mmCIF file of C-alpha atoms in Angstrom:
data_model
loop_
_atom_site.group_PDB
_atom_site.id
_atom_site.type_symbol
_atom_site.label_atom_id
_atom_site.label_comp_id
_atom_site.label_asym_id
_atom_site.label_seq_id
_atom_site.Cartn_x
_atom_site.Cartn_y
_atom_site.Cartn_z
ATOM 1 C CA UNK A 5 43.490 35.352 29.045
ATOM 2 C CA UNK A 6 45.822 36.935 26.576
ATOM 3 C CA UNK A 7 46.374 33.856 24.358
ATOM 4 C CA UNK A 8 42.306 33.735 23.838
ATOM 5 C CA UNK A 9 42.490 37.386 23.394
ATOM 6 C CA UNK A 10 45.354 36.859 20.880
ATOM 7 C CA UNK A 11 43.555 34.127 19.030
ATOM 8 C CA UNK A 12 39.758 36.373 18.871
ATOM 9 C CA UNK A 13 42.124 38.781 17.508
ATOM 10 C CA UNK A 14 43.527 36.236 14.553
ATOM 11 C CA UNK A 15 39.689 35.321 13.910
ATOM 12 C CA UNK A 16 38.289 39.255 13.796
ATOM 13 C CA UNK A 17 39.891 39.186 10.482
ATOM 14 C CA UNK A 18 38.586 35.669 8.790
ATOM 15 C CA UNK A 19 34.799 36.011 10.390
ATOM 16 C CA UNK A 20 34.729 39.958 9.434
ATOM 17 C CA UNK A 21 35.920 38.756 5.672
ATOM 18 C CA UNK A 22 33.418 36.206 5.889
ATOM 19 C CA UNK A 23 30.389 38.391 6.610
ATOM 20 C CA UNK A 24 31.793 40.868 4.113
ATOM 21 C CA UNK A 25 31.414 37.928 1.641
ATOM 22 C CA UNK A 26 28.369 36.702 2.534
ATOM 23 C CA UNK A 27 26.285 39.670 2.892
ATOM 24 C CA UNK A 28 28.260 42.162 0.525
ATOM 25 C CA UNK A 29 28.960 44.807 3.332
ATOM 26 C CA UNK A 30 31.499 47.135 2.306
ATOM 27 C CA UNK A 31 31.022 46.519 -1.466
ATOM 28 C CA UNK A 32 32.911 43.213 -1.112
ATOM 29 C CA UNK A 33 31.530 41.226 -4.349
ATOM 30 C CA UNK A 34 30.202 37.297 -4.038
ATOM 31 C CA UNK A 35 32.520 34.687 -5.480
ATOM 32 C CA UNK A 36 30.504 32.100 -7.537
ATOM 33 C CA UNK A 37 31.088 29.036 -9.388
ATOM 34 C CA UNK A 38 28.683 28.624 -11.889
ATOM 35 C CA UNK A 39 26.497 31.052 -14.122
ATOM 36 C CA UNK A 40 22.990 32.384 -13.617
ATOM 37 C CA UNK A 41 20.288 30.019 -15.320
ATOM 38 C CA UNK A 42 18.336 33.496 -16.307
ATOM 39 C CA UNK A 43 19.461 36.610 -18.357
ATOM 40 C CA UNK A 44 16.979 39.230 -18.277
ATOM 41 C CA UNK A 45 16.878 41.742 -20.631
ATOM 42 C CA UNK A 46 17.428 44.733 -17.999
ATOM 43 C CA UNK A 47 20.922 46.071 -18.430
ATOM 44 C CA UNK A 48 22.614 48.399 -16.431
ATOM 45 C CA UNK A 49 25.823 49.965 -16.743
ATOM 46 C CA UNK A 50 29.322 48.987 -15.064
ATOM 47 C CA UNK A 51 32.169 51.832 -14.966
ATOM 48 C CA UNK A 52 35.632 50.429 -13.790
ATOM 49 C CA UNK A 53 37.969 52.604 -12.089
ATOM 50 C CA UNK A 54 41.644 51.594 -11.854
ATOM 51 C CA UNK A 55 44.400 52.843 -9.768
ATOM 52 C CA UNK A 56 47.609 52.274 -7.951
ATOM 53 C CA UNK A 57 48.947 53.358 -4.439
ATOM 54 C CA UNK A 58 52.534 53.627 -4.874
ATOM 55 C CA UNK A 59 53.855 50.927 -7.650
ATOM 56 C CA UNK A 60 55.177 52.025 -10.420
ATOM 57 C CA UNK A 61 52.718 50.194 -12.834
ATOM 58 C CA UNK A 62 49.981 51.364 -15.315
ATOM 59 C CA UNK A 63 46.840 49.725 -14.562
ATOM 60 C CA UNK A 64 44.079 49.804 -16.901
ATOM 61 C CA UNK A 65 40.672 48.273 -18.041
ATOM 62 C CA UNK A 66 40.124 48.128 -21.609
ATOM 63 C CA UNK A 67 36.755 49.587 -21.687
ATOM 64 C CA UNK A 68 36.162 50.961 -18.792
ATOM 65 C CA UNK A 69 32.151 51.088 -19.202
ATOM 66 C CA UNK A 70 30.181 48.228 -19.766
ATOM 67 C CA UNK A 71 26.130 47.992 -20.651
ATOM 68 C CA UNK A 72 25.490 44.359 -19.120
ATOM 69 C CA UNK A 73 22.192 42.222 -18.931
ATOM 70 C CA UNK A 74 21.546 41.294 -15.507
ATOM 71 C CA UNK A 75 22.348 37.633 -15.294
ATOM 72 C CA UNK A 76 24.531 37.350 -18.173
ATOM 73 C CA UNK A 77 28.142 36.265 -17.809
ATOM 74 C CA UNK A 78 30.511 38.941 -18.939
ATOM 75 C CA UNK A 79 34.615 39.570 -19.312
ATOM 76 C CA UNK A 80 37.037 42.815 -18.366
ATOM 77 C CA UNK A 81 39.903 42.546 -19.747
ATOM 78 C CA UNK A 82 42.483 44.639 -17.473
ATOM 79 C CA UNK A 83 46.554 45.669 -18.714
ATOM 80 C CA UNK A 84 49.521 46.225 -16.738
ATOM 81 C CA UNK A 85 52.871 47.437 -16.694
ATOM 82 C CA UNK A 86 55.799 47.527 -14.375
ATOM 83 C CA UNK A 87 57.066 50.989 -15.849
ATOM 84 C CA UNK A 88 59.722 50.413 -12.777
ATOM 85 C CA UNK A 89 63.429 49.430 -12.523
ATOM 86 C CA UNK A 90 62.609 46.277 -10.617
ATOM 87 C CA UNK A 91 60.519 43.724 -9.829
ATOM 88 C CA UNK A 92 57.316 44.220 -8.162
ATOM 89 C CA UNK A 93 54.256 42.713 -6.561
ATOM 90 C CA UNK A 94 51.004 43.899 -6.532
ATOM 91 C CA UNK A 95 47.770 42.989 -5.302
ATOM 92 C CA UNK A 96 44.193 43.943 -7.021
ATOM 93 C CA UNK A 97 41.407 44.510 -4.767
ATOM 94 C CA UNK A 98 37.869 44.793 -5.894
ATOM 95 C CA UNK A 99 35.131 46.355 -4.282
ATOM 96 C CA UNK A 100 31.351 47.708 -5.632
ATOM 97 C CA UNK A 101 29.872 50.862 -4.837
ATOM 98 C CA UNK A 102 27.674 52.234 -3.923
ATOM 99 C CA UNK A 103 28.791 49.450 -1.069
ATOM 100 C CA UNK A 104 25.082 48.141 -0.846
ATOM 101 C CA UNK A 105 25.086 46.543 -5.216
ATOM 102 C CA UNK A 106 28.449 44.223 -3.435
ATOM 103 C CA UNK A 107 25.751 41.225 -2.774
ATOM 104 C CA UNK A 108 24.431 41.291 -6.720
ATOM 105 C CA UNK A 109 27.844 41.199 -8.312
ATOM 106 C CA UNK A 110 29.325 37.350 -8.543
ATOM 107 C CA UNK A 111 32.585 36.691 -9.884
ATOM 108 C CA UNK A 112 33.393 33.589 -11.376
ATOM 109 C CA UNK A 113 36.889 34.130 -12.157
ATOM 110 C CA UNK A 114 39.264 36.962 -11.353
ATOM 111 C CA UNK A 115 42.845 37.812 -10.438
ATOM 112 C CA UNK A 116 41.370 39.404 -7.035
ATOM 113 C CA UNK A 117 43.103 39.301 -4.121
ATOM 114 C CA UNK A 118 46.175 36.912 -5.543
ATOM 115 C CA UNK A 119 50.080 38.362 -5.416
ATOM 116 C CA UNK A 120 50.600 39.322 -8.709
ATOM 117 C CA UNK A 121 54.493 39.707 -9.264
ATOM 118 C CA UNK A 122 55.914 41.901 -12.813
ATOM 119 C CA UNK A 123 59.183 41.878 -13.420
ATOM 120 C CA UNK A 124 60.769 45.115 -14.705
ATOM 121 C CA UNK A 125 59.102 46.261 -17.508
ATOM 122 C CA UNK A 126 56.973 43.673 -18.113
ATOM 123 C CA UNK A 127 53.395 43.978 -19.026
ATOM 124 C CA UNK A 128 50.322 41.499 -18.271
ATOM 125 C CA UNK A 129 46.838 41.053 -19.320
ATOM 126 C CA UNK A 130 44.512 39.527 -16.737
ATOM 127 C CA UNK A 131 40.402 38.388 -16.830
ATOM 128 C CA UNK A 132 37.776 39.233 -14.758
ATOM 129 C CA UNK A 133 34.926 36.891 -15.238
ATOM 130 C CA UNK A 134 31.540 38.468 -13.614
ATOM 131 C CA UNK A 135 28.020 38.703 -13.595
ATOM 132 C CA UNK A 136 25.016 40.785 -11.806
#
């Protein structure tokens, strides 16, 4: 009984951050590999907010409002610096809100979720590749 409780307890986490995935709960965004066929000429506005919990890094998107065209295949452009003493891993997270818009965001490319490791002082520049 405890090793199938043990092993429901190992799956929780890969079927919850499947349904997150699938149906966008919690403002979890859809990962897609290729591009909308249609751009329509609606756009709405995307604000970016960056932070950090407790590195020592500046985190930034270079224009942190965007005026997009539903459909259309866009690019943020995000900077970062390990103002620290030593070497440091971080790793970006992405969510949507209000939680419900998660399902009509798809990114095709994006630094999400990966260990991202600066060295002291060092600064980065990394893509995210997106549409809605």
């Amino acid at each position: 009984m405890f090793g199938i409780m043990l092993g429901l307890s190992f799956a929780a986490v890969t079927l919850y951050d499947l349904v997150c995935r699938v149906t966008g709960v919690g403002g979890t965004t859809q990962v897609s590999k290729i591009k909308p066929e249609i751009v329509l000429d609606k756009k709405i506005s995307v604000r970016f907010d960056t932070n950090v919990n407790s590195l020592p890094w500046n985190f930034k998107v270079k224009k942190n409002v965007m005026d997009i065209k539903l459909g259309q295949v866009n690019r943020a452009e995000f900077e970062v610096e390990n103002y620290g003493t030593e070497n440091t891993h971080g790793v970006e997270s992405i969510n949507v809100s209000p939680s419900s818009f998660g399902k009509y965001i798809g990114k095709m490319g994006c630094f999400c979720f990966e260990k991202q490791k600066l060295e002291a002082g060092e600064k980065a520049k990394y893509l995210l590749t997106f549409y809605s």
